[in-house]
XYZ file of C-alpha atoms in Angstrom:
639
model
C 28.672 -10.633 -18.301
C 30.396 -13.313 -20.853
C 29.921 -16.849 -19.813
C 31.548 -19.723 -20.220
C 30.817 -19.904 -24.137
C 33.759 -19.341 -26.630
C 33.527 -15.218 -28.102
C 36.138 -15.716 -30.451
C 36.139 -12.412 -32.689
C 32.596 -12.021 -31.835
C 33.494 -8.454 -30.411
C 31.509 -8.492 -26.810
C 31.410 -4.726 -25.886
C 30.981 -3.648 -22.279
C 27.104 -3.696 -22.060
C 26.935 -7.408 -23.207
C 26.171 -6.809 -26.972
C 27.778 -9.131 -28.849
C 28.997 -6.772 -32.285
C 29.964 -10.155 -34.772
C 28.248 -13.111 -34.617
C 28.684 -16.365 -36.609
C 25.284 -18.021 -38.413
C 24.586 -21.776 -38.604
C 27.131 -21.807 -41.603
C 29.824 -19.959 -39.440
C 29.667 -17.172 -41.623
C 30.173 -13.218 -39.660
C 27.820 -10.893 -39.452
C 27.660 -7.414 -37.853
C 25.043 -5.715 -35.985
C 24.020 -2.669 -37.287
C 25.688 0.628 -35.312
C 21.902 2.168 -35.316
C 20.777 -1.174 -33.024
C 23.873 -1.475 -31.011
C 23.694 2.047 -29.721
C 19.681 1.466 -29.302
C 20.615 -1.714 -27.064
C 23.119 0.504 -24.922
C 20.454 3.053 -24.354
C 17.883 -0.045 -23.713
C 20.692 -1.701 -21.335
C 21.935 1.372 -19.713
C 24.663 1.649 -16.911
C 24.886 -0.548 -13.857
C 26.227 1.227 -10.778
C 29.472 1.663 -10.204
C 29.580 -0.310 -6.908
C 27.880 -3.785 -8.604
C 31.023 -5.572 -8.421
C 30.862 -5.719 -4.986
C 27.256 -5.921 -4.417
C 26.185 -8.743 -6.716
C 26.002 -12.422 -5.759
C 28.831 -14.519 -6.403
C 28.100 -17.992 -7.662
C 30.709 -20.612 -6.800
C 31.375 -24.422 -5.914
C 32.867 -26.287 -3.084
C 36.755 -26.090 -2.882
C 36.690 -22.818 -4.994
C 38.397 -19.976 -3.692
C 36.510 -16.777 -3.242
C 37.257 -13.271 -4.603
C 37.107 -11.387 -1.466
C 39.255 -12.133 1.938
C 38.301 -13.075 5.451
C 34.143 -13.179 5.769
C 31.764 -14.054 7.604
C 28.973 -16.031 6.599
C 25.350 -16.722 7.613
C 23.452 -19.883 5.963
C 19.649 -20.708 5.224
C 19.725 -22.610 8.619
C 20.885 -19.858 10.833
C 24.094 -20.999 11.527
C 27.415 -18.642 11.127
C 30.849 -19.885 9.702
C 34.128 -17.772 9.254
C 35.780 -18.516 6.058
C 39.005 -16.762 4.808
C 39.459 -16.802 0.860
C 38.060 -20.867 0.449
C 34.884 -22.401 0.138
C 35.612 -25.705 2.186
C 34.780 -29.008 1.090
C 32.036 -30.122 2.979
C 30.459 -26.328 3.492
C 26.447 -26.296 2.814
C 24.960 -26.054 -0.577
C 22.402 -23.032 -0.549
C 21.665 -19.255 -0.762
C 23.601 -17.621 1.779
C 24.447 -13.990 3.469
C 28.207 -13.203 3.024
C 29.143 -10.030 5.001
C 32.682 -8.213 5.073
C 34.500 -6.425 7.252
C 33.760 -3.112 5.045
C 30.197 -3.856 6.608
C 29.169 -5.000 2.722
C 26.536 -7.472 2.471
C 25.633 -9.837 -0.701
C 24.294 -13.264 -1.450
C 26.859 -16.206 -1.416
C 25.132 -18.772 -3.804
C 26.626 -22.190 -3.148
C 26.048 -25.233 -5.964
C 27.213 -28.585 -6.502
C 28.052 -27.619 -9.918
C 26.162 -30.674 -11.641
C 22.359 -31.724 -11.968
C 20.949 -34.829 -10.202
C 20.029 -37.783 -12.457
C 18.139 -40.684 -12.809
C 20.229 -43.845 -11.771
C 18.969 -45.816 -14.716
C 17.932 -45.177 -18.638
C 14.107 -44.729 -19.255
C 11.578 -43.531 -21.960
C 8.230 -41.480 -21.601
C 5.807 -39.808 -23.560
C 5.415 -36.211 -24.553
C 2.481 -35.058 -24.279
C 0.825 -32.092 -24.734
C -1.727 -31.462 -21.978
C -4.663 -29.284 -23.524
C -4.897 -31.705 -25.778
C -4.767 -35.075 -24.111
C -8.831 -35.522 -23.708
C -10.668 -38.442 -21.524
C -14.479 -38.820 -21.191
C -13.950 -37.157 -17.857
C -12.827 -34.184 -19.359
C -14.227 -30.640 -19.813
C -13.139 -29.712 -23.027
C -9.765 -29.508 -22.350
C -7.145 -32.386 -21.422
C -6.899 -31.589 -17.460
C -4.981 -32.650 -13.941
C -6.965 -35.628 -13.665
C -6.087 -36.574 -16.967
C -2.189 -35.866 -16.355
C -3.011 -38.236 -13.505
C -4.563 -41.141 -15.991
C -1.366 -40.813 -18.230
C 0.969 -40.895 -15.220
C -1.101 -44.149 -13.999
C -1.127 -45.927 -17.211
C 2.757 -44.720 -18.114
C 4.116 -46.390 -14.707
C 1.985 -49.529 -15.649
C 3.312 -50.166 -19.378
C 6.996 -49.533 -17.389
C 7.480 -45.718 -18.412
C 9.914 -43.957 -16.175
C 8.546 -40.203 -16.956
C 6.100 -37.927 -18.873
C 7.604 -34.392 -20.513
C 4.615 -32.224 -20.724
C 4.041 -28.337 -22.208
C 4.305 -25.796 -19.787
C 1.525 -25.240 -17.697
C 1.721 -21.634 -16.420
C -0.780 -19.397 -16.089
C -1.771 -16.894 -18.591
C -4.229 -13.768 -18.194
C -7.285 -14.683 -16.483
C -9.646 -13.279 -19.046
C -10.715 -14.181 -22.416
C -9.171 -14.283 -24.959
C -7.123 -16.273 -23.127
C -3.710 -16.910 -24.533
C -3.322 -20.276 -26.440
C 0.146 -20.792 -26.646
C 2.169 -22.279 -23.697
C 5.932 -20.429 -24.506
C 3.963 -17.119 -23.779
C 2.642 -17.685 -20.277
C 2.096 -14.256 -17.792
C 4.009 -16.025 -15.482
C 6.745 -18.759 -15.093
C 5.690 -18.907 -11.062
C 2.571 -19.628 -11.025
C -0.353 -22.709 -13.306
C -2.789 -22.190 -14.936
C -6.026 -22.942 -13.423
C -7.834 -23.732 -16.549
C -6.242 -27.504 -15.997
C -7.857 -28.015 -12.941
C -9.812 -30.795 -12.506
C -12.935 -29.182 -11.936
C -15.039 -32.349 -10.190
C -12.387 -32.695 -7.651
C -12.160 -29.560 -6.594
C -13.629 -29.506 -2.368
C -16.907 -27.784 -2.738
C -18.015 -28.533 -6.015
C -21.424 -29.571 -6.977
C -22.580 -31.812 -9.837
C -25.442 -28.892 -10.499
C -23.011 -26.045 -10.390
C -22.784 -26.547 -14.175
C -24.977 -27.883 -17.655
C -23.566 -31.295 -17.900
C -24.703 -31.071 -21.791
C -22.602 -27.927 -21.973
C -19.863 -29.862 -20.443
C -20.185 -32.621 -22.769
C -20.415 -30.120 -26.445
C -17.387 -28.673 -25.319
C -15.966 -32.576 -25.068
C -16.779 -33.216 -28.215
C -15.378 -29.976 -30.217
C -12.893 -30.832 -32.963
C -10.219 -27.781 -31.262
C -9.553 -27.085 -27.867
C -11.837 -23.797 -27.128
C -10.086 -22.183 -24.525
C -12.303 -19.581 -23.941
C -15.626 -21.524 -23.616
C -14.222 -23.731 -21.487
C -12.949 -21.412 -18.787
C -16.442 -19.072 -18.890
C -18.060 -23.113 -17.350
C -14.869 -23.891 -15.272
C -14.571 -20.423 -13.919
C -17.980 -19.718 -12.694
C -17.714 -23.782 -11.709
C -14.702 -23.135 -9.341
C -16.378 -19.706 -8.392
C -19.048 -21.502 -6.579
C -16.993 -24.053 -5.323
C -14.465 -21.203 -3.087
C -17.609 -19.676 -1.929
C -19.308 -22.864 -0.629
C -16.051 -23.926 0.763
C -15.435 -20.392 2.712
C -12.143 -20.870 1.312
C -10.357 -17.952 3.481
C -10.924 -19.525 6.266
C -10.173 -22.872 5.608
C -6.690 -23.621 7.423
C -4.769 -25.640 5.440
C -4.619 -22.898 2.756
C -4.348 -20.472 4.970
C -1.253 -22.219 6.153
C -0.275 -22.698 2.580
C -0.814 -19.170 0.927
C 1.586 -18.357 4.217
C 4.214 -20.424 3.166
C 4.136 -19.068 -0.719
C 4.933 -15.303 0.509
C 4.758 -12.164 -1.388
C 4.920 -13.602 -5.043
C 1.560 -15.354 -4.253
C -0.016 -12.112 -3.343
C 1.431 -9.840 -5.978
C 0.422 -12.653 -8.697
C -3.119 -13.230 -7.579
C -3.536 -9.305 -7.019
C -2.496 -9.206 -10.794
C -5.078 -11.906 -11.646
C -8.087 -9.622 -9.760
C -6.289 -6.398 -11.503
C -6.482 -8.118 -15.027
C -10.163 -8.967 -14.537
C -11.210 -5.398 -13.708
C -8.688 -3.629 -15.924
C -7.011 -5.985 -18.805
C -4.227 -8.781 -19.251
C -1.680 -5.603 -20.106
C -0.895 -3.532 -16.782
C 0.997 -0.947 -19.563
C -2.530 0.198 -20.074
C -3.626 -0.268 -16.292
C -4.349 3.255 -14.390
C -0.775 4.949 -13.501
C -1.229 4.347 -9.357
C -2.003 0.752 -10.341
C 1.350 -0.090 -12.033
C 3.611 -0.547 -9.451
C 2.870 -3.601 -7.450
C 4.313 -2.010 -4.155
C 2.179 1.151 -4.491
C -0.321 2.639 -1.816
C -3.400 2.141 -4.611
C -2.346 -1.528 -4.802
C -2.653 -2.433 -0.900
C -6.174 -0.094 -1.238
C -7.274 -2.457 -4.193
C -6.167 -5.461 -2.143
C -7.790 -4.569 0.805
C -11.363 -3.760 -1.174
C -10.994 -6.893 -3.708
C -9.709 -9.125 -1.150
C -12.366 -12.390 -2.091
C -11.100 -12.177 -5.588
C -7.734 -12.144 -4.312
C -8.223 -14.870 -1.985
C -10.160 -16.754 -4.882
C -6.781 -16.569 -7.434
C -4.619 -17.437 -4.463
C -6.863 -20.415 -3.709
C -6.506 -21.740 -7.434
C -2.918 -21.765 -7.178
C -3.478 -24.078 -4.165
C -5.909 -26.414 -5.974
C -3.362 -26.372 -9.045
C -0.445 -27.368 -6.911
C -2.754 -29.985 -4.544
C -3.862 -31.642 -8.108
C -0.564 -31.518 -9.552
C 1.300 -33.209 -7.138
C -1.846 -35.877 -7.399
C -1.104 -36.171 -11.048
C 2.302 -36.611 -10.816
C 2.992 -38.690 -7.878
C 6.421 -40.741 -7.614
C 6.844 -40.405 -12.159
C 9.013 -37.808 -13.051
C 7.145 -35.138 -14.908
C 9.284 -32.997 -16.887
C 7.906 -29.456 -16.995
C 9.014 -27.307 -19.769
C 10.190 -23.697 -19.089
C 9.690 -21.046 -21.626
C 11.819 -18.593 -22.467
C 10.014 -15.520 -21.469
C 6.863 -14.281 -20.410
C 4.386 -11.576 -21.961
C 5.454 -7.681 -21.679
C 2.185 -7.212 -20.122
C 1.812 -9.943 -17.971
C 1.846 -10.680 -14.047
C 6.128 -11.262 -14.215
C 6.578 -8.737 -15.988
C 4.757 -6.234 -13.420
C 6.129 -7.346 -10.634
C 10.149 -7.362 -12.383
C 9.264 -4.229 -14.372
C 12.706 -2.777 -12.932
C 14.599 -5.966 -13.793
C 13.258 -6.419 -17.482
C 13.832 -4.389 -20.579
C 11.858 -2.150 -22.007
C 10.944 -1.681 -25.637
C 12.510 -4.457 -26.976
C 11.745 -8.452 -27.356
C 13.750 -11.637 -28.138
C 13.488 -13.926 -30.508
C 15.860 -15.400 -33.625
C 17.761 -14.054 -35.874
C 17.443 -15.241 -40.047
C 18.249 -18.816 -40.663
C 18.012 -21.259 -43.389
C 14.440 -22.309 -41.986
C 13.296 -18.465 -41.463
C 15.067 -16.028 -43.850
C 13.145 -13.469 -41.794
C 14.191 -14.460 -38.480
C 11.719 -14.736 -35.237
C 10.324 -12.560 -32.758
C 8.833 -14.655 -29.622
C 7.410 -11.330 -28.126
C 9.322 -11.727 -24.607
C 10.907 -8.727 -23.126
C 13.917 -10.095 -21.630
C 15.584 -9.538 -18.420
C 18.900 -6.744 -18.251
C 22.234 -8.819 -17.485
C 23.265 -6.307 -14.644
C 19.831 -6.159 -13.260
C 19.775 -9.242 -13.207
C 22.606 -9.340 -11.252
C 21.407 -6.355 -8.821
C 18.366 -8.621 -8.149
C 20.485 -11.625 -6.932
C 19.118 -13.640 -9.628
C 15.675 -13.791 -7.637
C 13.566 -13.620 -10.549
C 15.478 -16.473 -12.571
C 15.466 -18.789 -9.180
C 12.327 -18.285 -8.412
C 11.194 -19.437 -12.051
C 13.412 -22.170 -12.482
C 11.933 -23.202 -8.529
C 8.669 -22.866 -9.015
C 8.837 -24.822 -12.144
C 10.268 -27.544 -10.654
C 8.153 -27.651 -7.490
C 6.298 -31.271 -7.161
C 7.302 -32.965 -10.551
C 10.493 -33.900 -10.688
C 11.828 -32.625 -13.986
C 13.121 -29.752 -15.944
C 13.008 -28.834 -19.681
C 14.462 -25.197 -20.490
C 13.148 -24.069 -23.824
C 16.025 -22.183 -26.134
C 18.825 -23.120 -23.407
C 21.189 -20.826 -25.660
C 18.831 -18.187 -23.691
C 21.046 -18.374 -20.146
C 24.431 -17.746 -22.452
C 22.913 -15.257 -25.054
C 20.086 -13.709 -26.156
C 18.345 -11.942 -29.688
C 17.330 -8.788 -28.564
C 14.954 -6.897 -31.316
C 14.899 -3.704 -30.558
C 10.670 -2.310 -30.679
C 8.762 -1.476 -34.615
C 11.893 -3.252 -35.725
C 11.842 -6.623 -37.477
C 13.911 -9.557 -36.334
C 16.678 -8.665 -38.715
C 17.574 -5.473 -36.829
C 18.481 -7.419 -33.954
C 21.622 -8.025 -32.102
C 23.104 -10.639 -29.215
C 23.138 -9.877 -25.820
C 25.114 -12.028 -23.729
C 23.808 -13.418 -19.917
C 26.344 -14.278 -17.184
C 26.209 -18.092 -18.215
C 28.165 -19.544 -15.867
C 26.149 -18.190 -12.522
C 22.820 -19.490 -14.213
C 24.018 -22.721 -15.341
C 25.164 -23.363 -11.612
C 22.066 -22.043 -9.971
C 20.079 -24.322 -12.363
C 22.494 -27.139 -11.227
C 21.954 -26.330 -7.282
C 18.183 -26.231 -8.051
C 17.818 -29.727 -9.470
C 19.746 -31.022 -6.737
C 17.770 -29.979 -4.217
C 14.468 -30.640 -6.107
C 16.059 -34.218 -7.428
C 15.053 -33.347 -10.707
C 16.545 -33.853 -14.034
C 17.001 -31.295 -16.345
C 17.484 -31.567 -20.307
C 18.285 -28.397 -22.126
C 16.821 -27.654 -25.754
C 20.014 -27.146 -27.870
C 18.557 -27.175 -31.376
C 19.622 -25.070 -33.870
C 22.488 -22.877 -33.719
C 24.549 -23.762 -30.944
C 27.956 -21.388 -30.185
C 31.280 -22.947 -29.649
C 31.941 -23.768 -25.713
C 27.971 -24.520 -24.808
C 27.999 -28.386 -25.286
C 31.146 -28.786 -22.981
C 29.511 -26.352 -20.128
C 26.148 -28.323 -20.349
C 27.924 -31.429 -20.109
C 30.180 -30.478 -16.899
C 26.621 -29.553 -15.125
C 24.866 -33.016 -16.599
C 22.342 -30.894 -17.949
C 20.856 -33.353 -20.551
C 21.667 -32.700 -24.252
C 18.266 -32.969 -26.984
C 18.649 -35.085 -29.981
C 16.125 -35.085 -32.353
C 15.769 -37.822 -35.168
C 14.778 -34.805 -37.518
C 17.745 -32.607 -37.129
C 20.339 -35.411 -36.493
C 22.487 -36.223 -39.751
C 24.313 -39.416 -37.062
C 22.325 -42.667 -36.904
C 20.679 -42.945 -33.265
C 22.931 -45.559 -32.254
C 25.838 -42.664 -31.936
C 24.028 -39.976 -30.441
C 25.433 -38.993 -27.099
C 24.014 -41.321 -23.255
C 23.638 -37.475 -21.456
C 20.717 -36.957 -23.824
C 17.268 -37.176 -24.392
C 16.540 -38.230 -27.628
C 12.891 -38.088 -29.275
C 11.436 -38.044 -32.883
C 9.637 -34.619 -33.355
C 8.869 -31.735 -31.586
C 5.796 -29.401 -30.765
C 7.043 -27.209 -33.441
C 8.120 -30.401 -36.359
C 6.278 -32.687 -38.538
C 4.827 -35.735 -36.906
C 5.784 -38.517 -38.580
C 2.351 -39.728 -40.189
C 1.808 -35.854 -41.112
C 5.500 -36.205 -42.621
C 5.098 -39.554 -44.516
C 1.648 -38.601 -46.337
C 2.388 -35.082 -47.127
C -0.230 -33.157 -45.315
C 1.455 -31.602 -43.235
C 3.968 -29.808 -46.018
C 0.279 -28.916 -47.109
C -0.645 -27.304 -44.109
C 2.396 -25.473 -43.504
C 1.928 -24.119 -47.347
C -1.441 -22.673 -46.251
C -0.461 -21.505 -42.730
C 2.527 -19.834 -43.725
C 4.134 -17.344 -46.173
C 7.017 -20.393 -46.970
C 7.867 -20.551 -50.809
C 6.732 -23.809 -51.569
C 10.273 -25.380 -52.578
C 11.555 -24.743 -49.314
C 8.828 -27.007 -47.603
C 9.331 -29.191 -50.131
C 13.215 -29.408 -49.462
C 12.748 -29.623 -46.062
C 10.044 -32.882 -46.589
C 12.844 -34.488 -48.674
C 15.604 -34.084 -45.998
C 13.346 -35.490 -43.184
C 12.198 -38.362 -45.631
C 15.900 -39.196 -45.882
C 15.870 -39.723 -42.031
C 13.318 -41.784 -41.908
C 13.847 -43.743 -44.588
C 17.618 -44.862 -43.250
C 16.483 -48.316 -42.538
C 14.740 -48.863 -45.762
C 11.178 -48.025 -45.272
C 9.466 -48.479 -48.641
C 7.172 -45.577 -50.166
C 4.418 -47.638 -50.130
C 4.702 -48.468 -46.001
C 1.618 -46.898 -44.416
C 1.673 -44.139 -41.889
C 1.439 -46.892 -38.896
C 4.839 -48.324 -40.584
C 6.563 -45.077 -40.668
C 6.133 -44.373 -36.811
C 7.032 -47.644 -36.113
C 10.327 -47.475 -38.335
C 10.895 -43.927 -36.606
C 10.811 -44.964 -32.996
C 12.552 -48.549 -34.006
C 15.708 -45.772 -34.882
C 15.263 -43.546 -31.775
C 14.795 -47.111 -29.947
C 18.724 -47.246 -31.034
C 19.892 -44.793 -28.956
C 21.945 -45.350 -26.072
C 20.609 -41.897 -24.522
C 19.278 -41.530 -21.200
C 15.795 -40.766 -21.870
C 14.130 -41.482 -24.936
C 10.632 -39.425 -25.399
C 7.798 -41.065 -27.761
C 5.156 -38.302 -28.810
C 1.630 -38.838 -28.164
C 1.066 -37.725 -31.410
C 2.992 -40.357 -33.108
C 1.480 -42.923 -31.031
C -2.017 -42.339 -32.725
C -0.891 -41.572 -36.032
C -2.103 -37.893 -35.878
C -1.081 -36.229 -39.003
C -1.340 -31.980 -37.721
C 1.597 -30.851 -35.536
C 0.759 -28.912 -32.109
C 2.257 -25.305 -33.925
C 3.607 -24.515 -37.146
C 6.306 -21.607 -36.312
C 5.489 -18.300 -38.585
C 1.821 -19.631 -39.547
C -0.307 -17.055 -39.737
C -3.838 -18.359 -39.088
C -3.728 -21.706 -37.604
C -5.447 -23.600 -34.734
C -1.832 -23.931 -33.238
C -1.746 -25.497 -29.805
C -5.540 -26.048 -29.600
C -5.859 -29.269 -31.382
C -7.177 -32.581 -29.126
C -5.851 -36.265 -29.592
C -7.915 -38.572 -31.671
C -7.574 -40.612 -29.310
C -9.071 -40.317 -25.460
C -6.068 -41.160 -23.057
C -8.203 -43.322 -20.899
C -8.438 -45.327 -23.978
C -4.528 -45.460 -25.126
C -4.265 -48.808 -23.878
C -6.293 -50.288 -26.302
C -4.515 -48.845 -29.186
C -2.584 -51.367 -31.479
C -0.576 -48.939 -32.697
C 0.425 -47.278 -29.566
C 1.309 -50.381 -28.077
C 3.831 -51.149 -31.296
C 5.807 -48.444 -29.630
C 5.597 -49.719 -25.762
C 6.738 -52.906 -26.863
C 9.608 -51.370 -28.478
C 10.231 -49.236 -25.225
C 10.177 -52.833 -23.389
C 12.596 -54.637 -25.870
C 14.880 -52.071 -25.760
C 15.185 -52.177 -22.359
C 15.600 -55.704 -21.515
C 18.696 -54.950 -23.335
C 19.618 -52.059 -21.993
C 21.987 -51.975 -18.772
C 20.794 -51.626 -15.713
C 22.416 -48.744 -14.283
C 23.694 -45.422 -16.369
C 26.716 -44.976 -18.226
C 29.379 -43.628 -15.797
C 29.680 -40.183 -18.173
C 25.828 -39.600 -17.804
C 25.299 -39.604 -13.949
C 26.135 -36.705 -11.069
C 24.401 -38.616 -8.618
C 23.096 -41.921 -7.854
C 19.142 -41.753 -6.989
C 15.940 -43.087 -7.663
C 13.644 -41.835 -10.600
C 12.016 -39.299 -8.953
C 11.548 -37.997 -5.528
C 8.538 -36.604 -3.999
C 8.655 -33.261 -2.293
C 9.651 -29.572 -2.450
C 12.829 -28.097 -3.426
């Protein structure tokens, strides 16, 4: 199960649990016996015959373990091969059979990611909160659409956005995007509800529409209760079941489609968890499951029909910009994944972090994660299918904690995240099926390194042009030397912006929100003043001169996408989420600043004009380290 990742002395025992691991200061530690023997139990025993069951992962020009095969591709056709992969055979998911009569999956990548042919810069944005006059309460589709317009326009090559799967269709609807029911499926809540076929102007209180426009947070609940009965009225109008291009389309999305919008109608009548679902409902392949499909088959048909206007509006939104779409770590333990891969995920135990200089307590992000060697047994379908899906119509790919596909913090249930212990994933497979999924998708894919990163990960990103993340906050190396396979930014979701930074609120709001000793924040100010101050910035500079002297450093950088937060742009002081707070409107809070009105900002178009300086300087095609492929920006279309 080891990857590619040096495990020097880190004492990797059979099951994948790593005994000695090194901390950000490469100082040992040693899981405790009492958690190690909980994770074997956890893990169990894969069957004895695995080996020569589970996929095998390889390359072009590889030799393969087994002898003389035969071998059926996606298009049908049959080749004979006899211990080679030749040069020119098909990238894809095969059928490999043997003369034994045994039958796996032959996975076939190109090894590296596609990439843009030329440098760019775009904004990060988070959706929810990216508001227009147009909007119902909540930055929507049609507002991704306005960005995506207006970004091409000011010469913008893509937009990196939070992730927009779905969540439990029920209030209280989950606010945070890294803990989505699903990394398949969107959320419906961003549809843009006056495009939707069948809607009517009446169908809802336009004052209604308008107070929840004007809230100072982003009221998730209130706003799906008058988008929900909105869209309600719109399938029934529109006899959506029998309309023929979704018919045609639900078709094409198979049995996940089903199973996840049988999950939505199940949550509705019986709660986001299906733990506490009756017993005969908790199995997705049961004979009370059909019976509930076939009596709730409208409300079935309505949650596969959202999925539909989600995807029609998305690929609207997005059209020929590369959108970067951000893929969490995990899903919820009682969400619509996690009932339909209940054999292929752990029980009683989440992921998370273990303690750190920034979190002497460590983190628990409330995942279950998937078992290595069931993993395996299950072909990898559940981590291709998310990484797909993902993917699917915008052109980009940003994998949250990519230290996830090498190793994982496993936190064994009523145990803090101190009691935890590594578990290590079969790296190199994942890495390559992520590779052979942005090349068939033409999508770039970045990988969020931060924090501490294990000797050997760097190199096997690199050989798979899986884009490195530089952030001005972390980095102690002037811009100008970070790395061309990168994308470099200011700030993150979860870090200061640099206006909340510069004035000192937001040290103040993290002192309220959290349980931080107050010298700690305060250290932690000081470091990131250092960073911003490398060029000279003056105490008295207002916050407008601070972003600017931020973005003129990250305009430095010779990296092949630079990201400028919407944030920054408009001088908002609060950060989306402050990690550990414990009551905080994190990931509900709306731009100052409507998007349909961005282009009149003077301070956001300080940073465009930096964008466009830097690159009428920049060379015109990438450096030759940072590209697998030639190819243009983005291309529209289905993996």
């Amino acid at each position: 199960m080891v990857g590619t990742a040096e495990v020097i002395g880190q004492e990797v025992d059979a099951w994948g649990v790593q005994h000695v691991w090194l901390d950000a200061d490469d100082e040992p530690h040693r899981a405790a016996a009492a958690t190690v023997d909980r994770l074997h139990e956890i893990i169990g025993s894969p069957p004895e015959d695995l080996e020569q069951r589970a996929p095998i992962v390889t390359r072009r020009g590889r030799s393969l373990s087994v002898g003389r095969v035969r071998v059926t591709c996606e298009d049908g056709t049959e080749h004979e091969l006899d211990g080679r992969i030749p040069d020119d055979f098909p990238l894809g998911y095969h059928r490999l059979q043997e003369d034994s009569g045994a039958d796996r999956r032959l996975i076939v990548s190109p090894g590296r990611c596609w990439l843009p042919d030329r440098p760019s810069w775009g904004w990060a944005v988070q959706l929810y909160g990216a508001l227009s006059g147009a909007s119902w309460g909540i930055g929507d589709l049609g507002d991704l659409r306005t960005l995506r317009s207006w970004t091409e326009q000011e010469g913008g090559g893509f937009l990196l956005v939070n992730p927009l799967h779905a969540v439990a269709p029920s209030a209280p609807l989950e606010p945070s995007p890294y803990l989505p029911a699903t990394r398949r499926f969107r959320n419906p809540l961003y549809l843009r509800v006056p495009d939707v076929p069948g809607h009517r102007a009446d169908d809802v209180d336009a004052q209604q529409v308008h107070d929840l426009n004007e809230r100072s947070r982003i009221e998730r609940d209130a706003v799906w209760e008058v988008k929900l009965a909105a869209l309600r009225a719109a399938f029934e109008r529109r006899t959506a079941c029998h309309d023929d291009d979704f018919i045609s389309w639900r078709a094409a999305q198979g049995q996940a489609l089903e199973e996840f919008a049988t999950w939505c109608a199940l949550a509705e009548h019986h709660g986001p968890d299906w733990h506490r679902w009756p017993a005969e409902l908790r199995r997705p392949g049961s004979a009370a499951i059909d019976a509930f499909r076939r009596e709730h088959e409208q409300e079935v048909g309505f949650h596969a029909w959202l999925q539909w206007q989600v995807d029609v509006q998305l690929r609207e939104a997005t059209g020929d910009l590369t959108v970067i779409q951000d893929l969490p770590i995990g899903v919820s333990g009682g969400g619509a994944d996690a009932w339909a891969w209940q054999d292929v995920l752990a029980q009683g135990v989440t992921v998370g972090a273990p303690p750190d200089a920034l979190n002497s307590l460590g983190q628990d992000w409330g995942s279950p994660p998937l078992v290595p060697w069931r993993l395996q047994e299950a072909e990898y379908e559940p981590f291709i299918e998310s990484v797909r899906r993902t993917i699917a119509g915008a052109g980009g790919l940003r994998i949250d904690h990519v230290m996830g596909l090498f190793r994982l913090w496993w936190i064994p249930e009523d145990e803090d995240a101190t009691a935890g212990a590594y578990v290590r994933y079969p790296s190199d497979d994942l890495l390559d099926i992520v590779a052979l999924e942005s090349h068939r998708a033409h999508a770039v894919v970045v990988g969020e390194d931060l924090g501490t990163v294990e000797p050997g990960v760097p190199q096997a990103l690199a050989e798979r042009s899986i884009l490195s993340y530089k952030v001005l906050w972390f980095e102690d190396d002037d811009p100008a030397e970070w790395p061309a396979a990168a994308l470099g930014t200011v700030t993150t979701h979860d870090l200061p912006t640099v206006a909340g930074l510069w004035t000192g609120s937001d040290a103040i709001d993290q002192l309220a929100a959290t349980d931080m000793a107050p010298d700690d924040v305060h250290d932690g100010r000081r470091e990131l003043l250092s960073r911003l101050r490398r060029d000279g910035l003056t105490s008295d500079a207002s916050p407008a001169a601070a972003v600017e002297a931020a973005y003129r450093q990250l305009a430095r950088a010779p990296s092949m996408l630079l990201s400028l937060s919407l944030e920054d742009a408009v001088l908002e002081e609060r950060r989306p989420n402050v990690p550990g707070s414990l009551e905080r409107d994190n990931w509900s809070i709306p731009l100052p600043v409507r998007v349909d009105a961005l282009g009149e900002s003077p301070e956001v178009g300080r940073l465009v004009r930096l964008m466009a300086e830097r690159r009428s300087h920049a060379p015109d095609d990438a450096p030759d380290d940072a590209s697998a492929e030639p190819g243009s920006v983005r291309t529209s279309g289905t993996p």
